[in-house]
Amino acid sequence: MRNTGALGMIVVSLLLGIAAVVVAGKWLNERANLQASTIVVAAHDINVGTRLTPDLLKTIDWPSGSIPSGSFNDIKLLDSRVVKINLYRGEPLLEGKLAPEGTAGGLSGVIADGKRAITVRVNDVVGVAGFALPGSQVDILVNIKDHQNPISKIVLEQILVLAVEQDLGRDEIKPKVVNAVTLEVTPEQAEKLDLARSVGTLSLVLRNQIDRGLGATDGVRTEELLGTKVATTNTNPEAKENVVYKPVDTPMPLVEIIRGLQVESIRDFKKPAHNK
C-alpha cells in the first residue's frame, strides 16, 4: 500500500509539473506578443539610390523595448522614398538611411546636404587601377606640365567617390576599370577641381577609409625631384641682348659677348657707337 501511495504521489507531481510548464509557456508567449511591435525591414538587398516600392519591404515583429529610433511600422509611409546607403535583407528601415521626402531616385538622392557631384574622366591608371569604387575616399592630385617648372601637388583631400560611370553600388570589392568617376565635393572644391583639370592632368590617390589626417604639402617640382636646378631664361620679348665687354690681358683685344647661357669671344671687336 505504501508503494502504491508513493507512486500515486509521483504521478500527481509529474502531472502538476507538466501543467505548470504549459501554463507558464502560454503566459510567456502572450506577454511576448503584448510587448512586440511591428517595424518595416528590407525584404531584399537594396542598393543605394533605389526608390522604394512595397515589394522591396516587409513588416516583422520586433521587441518593443529595443525598437530602433527612426523606424517605421507602416510600409505605406515609405512609398517612393529613396535610400542613401546600401540596405541588406532583414535590416530595419530608418529615417537616417533615407533621402529627404520628394527626392528623385538615383545619384541626386545620394548627395549630402550642401554638397555637389562632379564627374571627371579617368583611365585605368588615373582611376587607381579600378580600385576607386563607390564609397571610397580619395585625394586629388594635379600635374601641371609647365615647360619651365612643372609641378605635381595634392589639391583636394578626403573626397568621396559617389559613382563609377553610372554605377552607384557600394557592395562590390572587385576592381572595376572605368572611364569616368563622380565625386562628392563642396561648391568651393568643385571650383578648384574644375580649374585643376583645365590646367593639368588629374590623378586619384586612394586613401584609408578611417584615415582623417590631412597631408597638405607644397607639391614637388622637377628640380626638387631630380636634385638639380632648372635654368630659367628671360622671356621678356622687349629685353635687349645682354652684351658685356670684358677686357682680357692678351696680346690682342678680346671681347666676350654673353647671350643668356652662351658666351662668345671675339677678337678685334669694335664697340657699337651707342655704347661709347
Coordinates of C-alpha atoms in Angstrom, one line a residue:
M1 CA 0.0 0.0 0.0
R2 CA 2.8 2.4 0.9
N3 CA 4.5 1.8 -2.5
T4 CA 1.2 2.4 -4.3
G5 CA 0.6 5.7 -2.4
A6 CA 4.2 6.9 -3.1
L7 CA 3.8 6.0 -6.8
G8 CA 0.5 7.9 -7.0
M9 CA 2.1 11.0 -5.4
I10 CA 4.9 10.8 -8.0
V11 CA 2.4 10.7 -10.9
V12 CA 0.4 13.6 -9.5
S13 CA 3.6 15.6 -9.1
L14 CA 4.6 15.0 -12.7
L15 CA 1.2 16.0 -14.0
L16 CA 1.3 19.2 -11.9
G17 CA 4.7 20.0 -13.2
I18 CA 3.7 19.5 -16.8
A19 CA 0.6 21.6 -16.3
A20 CA 2.8 24.4 -14.7
V21 CA 5.2 24.3 -17.7
V22 CA 2.3 24.6 -20.2
V23 CA 0.6 27.4 -18.3
A24 CA 4.0 29.3 -17.9
G25 CA 4.8 28.9 -21.6
K26 CA 1.4 30.2 -22.6
W27 CA 1.8 33.2 -20.3
L28 CA 5.2 34.0 -21.6
N29 CA 4.0 33.8 -25.2
E30 CA 1.1 36.1 -24.5
R31 CA 3.3 38.5 -22.7
A32 CA 5.9 38.5 -25.5
N33 CA 3.1 39.2 -28.0
L34 CA 1.9 42.1 -25.9
Q35 CA 5.4 43.6 -25.8
A36 CA 6.2 43.1 -29.5
S37 CA 5.7 45.8 -32.1
T38 CA 5.8 45.8 -35.9
I39 CA 8.6 47.5 -37.9
V40 CA 9.4 47.7 -41.6
V41 CA 12.5 45.9 -42.8
A42 CA 14.1 45.3 -46.2
A43 CA 12.7 42.2 -47.9
H44 CA 15.7 42.0 -50.2
D45 CA 19.1 43.6 -50.5
I46 CA 18.6 47.2 -51.7
N47 CA 21.2 49.3 -53.4
V48 CA 21.9 52.9 -52.7
G49 CA 19.8 55.4 -54.7
T50 CA 16.9 52.9 -55.1
R51 CA 13.4 54.3 -55.0
L52 CA 11.4 52.1 -52.5
T53 CA 8.4 50.1 -53.6
P54 CA 6.1 47.8 -51.5
D55 CA 7.7 44.6 -53.0
L56 CA 11.1 45.6 -51.5
L57 CA 9.8 45.8 -48.0
K58 CA 8.1 43.7 -45.3
T59 CA 7.0 44.0 -41.7
I60 CA 8.1 41.8 -38.8
D61 CA 7.6 41.7 -35.1
W62 CA 10.2 43.4 -33.0
P63 CA 10.6 43.6 -29.2
S64 CA 9.1 46.9 -28.1
G65 CA 11.9 47.6 -25.7
S66 CA 14.6 47.6 -28.5
I67 CA 12.9 49.3 -31.4
P68 CA 15.5 51.4 -33.3
S69 CA 14.9 55.2 -33.3
G70 CA 13.5 56.4 -36.6
S71 CA 12.0 53.1 -37.6
F72 CA 8.6 52.7 -39.4
N73 CA 5.7 50.5 -38.7
D74 CA 3.8 51.0 -42.0
I75 CA 5.1 50.2 -45.5
K76 CA 2.9 52.9 -47.0
L77 CA 4.9 55.6 -45.2
L78 CA 8.0 54.6 -47.2
D79 CA 6.4 54.6 -50.7
S80 CA 8.7 56.3 -53.2
R81 CA 11.4 57.2 -50.6
V82 CA 15.0 56.8 -51.7
V83 CA 17.7 55.0 -49.8
K84 CA 21.0 56.7 -49.5
I85 CA 23.0 53.7 -48.3
N86 CA 23.0 50.0 -49.1
L87 CA 20.5 48.0 -47.1
Y88 CA 20.6 44.3 -46.5
R89 CA 17.8 41.8 -46.3
G90 CA 16.1 42.0 -42.8
E91 CA 17.7 45.4 -42.0
P92 CA 15.2 47.9 -40.4
L93 CA 14.3 51.0 -42.5
L94 CA 15.3 54.1 -40.6
E95 CA 14.8 57.8 -41.4
G96 CA 18.6 58.4 -41.2
K97 CA 19.1 55.9 -44.1
L98 CA 16.7 57.7 -46.4
A99 CA 17.0 60.8 -48.6
P100 CA 14.5 63.6 -47.8
E101 CA 11.0 63.2 -49.0
G102 CA 10.4 64.2 -52.6
T103 CA 14.0 63.3 -53.6
A104 CA 14.3 61.7 -57.0
G105 CA 15.9 58.3 -57.3
G106 CA 19.5 57.8 -58.5
L107 CA 22.5 60.0 -57.9
S108 CA 20.7 63.1 -56.8
G109 CA 19.3 61.3 -53.8
V110 CA 22.7 60.3 -52.6
I111 CA 24.4 63.7 -52.5
A112 CA 24.7 65.1 -49.0
D113 CA 23.2 68.4 -48.0
G114 CA 25.4 71.3 -49.1
K115 CA 27.5 69.1 -51.4
R116 CA 27.7 68.8 -55.2
A117 CA 28.5 66.0 -57.6
I118 CA 31.1 66.5 -60.3
T119 CA 32.3 63.9 -62.8
V120 CA 35.9 63.7 -64.1
R121 CA 37.3 61.5 -66.8
V122 CA 39.9 58.9 -65.8
N123 CA 41.8 55.9 -67.2
D124 CA 42.8 52.6 -65.7
V125 CA 45.9 54.3 -64.1
V126 CA 44.4 57.6 -63.1
G127 CA 41.4 55.7 -61.6
V128 CA 43.7 53.8 -59.2
A129 CA 43.7 50.8 -61.5
G130 CA 39.9 50.3 -60.9
F131 CA 40.1 50.3 -57.1
A132 CA 38.3 53.7 -56.7
L133 CA 34.8 52.2 -56.1
P134 CA 31.7 54.0 -54.9
G135 CA 32.1 54.8 -51.2
S136 CA 35.9 55.1 -51.5
Q137 CA 37.8 58.1 -50.1
V138 CA 40.4 59.6 -52.5
D139 CA 42.7 62.6 -52.7
I140 CA 43.0 64.6 -56.0
L141 CA 46.5 65.1 -57.5
V142 CA 47.1 67.6 -60.3
N143 CA 50.2 67.6 -62.5
I144 CA 50.9 70.8 -64.3
K145 CA 53.3 70.4 -67.2
D146 CA 54.8 73.9 -67.2
H147 CA 57.7 73.8 -69.6
Q148 CA 59.8 75.9 -67.3
N149 CA 58.9 74.5 -63.9
P150 CA 56.5 71.5 -63.8
I151 CA 54.8 70.8 -60.5
S152 CA 52.7 67.9 -59.0
K153 CA 50.5 68.7 -56.0
I154 CA 47.6 67.3 -54.0
V155 CA 44.8 69.9 -54.3
L156 CA 41.8 68.1 -52.6
E157 CA 41.7 65.6 -49.8
Q158 CA 39.1 63.1 -48.4
I159 CA 36.8 63.3 -51.4
L160 CA 34.0 60.7 -51.5
V161 CA 33.5 58.7 -54.7
L162 CA 29.8 58.6 -55.4
A163 CA 29.8 56.6 -58.5
V164 CA 32.0 55.0 -61.2
E165 CA 30.4 55.7 -64.6
Q166 CA 26.7 55.0 -63.9
D167 CA 27.2 52.5 -61.1
L168 CA 26.2 53.6 -57.6
G169 CA 26.6 50.2 -56.0
R170 CA 28.9 50.2 -52.9
D171 CA 28.9 46.5 -52.1
E172 CA 31.5 45.5 -54.8
I173 CA 35.1 44.8 -53.8
K174 CA 36.5 43.8 -57.2
P175 CA 38.4 46.4 -59.2
K176 CA 36.4 48.0 -62.0
V177 CA 38.2 49.9 -64.8
V178 CA 36.0 52.8 -65.9
N179 CA 36.2 56.0 -68.0
A180 CA 34.6 58.4 -65.5
V181 CA 34.3 58.9 -61.7
T182 CA 31.7 61.0 -60.0
L183 CA 32.9 62.8 -56.8
E184 CA 31.1 64.5 -53.9
V185 CA 32.5 67.9 -53.2
T186 CA 31.6 71.3 -51.8
P187 CA 31.0 74.2 -54.1
E188 CA 34.5 75.6 -53.4
Q189 CA 36.0 72.2 -54.1
A190 CA 34.1 71.9 -57.3
E191 CA 35.7 75.2 -58.5
K192 CA 39.2 74.0 -57.6
L193 CA 38.7 70.7 -59.3
D194 CA 37.3 72.3 -62.5
L195 CA 40.3 74.7 -62.6
A196 CA 42.8 71.9 -61.8
R197 CA 41.6 69.7 -64.7
S198 CA 41.8 72.7 -67.1
V199 CA 45.4 73.5 -66.3
G200 CA 46.8 70.0 -65.7
T201 CA 46.3 66.3 -65.5
L202 CA 44.3 64.8 -62.6
S203 CA 45.0 61.6 -60.7
L204 CA 43.2 59.9 -57.9
V205 CA 45.1 58.8 -54.8
L206 CA 43.2 56.1 -52.8
R207 CA 43.3 56.5 -49.0
N208 CA 42.4 54.5 -46.0
Q209 CA 38.6 54.8 -45.2
I210 CA 39.3 55.6 -41.5
D211 CA 42.2 58.0 -42.1
R212 CA 41.1 61.5 -41.5
G213 CA 44.5 63.1 -41.3
L214 CA 45.4 65.9 -43.7
G215 CA 48.6 65.6 -45.8
A216 CA 48.9 69.1 -47.3
T217 CA 52.2 69.7 -48.9
D218 CA 53.9 72.4 -51.1
G219 CA 54.0 70.0 -54.0
V220 CA 57.1 68.8 -55.8
R221 CA 58.9 70.3 -58.7
T222 CA 61.3 68.9 -61.2
E223 CA 64.4 70.3 -59.6
E224 CA 63.4 69.0 -56.2
L225 CA 62.6 65.6 -57.6
L226 CA 65.9 65.3 -59.5
G227 CA 68.0 67.3 -57.1
T228 CA 69.0 69.7 -59.8
K229 CA 68.3 73.4 -60.7
V230 CA 66.4 74.3 -63.8
A231 CA 67.9 77.2 -65.7
T232 CA 65.4 80.0 -66.5
T233 CA 65.6 82.2 -69.5
N234 CA 64.5 85.8 -70.0
T235 CA 61.0 85.6 -71.5
N236 CA 60.6 89.3 -71.9
P237 CA 60.5 89.9 -75.7
E238 CA 61.4 93.6 -75.2
A239 CA 64.6 92.8 -73.2
K240 CA 67.8 93.7 -75.1
E241 CA 70.7 91.5 -75.6
N242 CA 73.0 91.5 -72.6
V243 CA 76.4 92.4 -74.0
V244 CA 79.3 92.5 -71.6
Y245 CA 82.6 93.8 -72.7
K246 CA 85.3 92.1 -70.7
P247 CA 88.8 93.1 -71.3
V248 CA 91.3 90.2 -71.1
D249 CA 95.1 90.6 -70.8
T250 CA 96.0 89.1 -74.1
P251 CA 98.2 90.2 -77.0
M252 CA 95.1 91.1 -79.0
P253 CA 92.0 92.8 -77.7
L254 CA 89.3 90.2 -76.6
V255 CA 85.7 90.8 -76.1
E256 CA 83.2 88.3 -74.6
I257 CA 79.5 88.5 -75.6
I258 CA 77.1 86.8 -73.2
R259 CA 73.7 85.8 -74.7
G260 CA 71.7 84.0 -72.0
L261 CA 73.8 81.0 -71.1
Q262 CA 76.0 81.2 -74.2
V263 CA 79.4 83.0 -74.1
E264 CA 81.1 84.1 -77.4
S265 CA 84.6 85.5 -77.6
I266 CA 85.6 87.9 -80.4
R267 CA 88.9 89.5 -81.0
D268 CA 89.4 92.9 -82.7
F269 CA 85.8 93.7 -81.7
K270 CA 84.7 97.2 -82.2
K271 CA 82.2 98.6 -79.8
P272 CA 78.9 99.8 -81.2
A273 CA 78.7 103.6 -81.4
H274 CA 75.8 103.7 -78.9
N275 CA 77.9 102.2 -76.1
K276 CA 80.6 104.8 -76.3

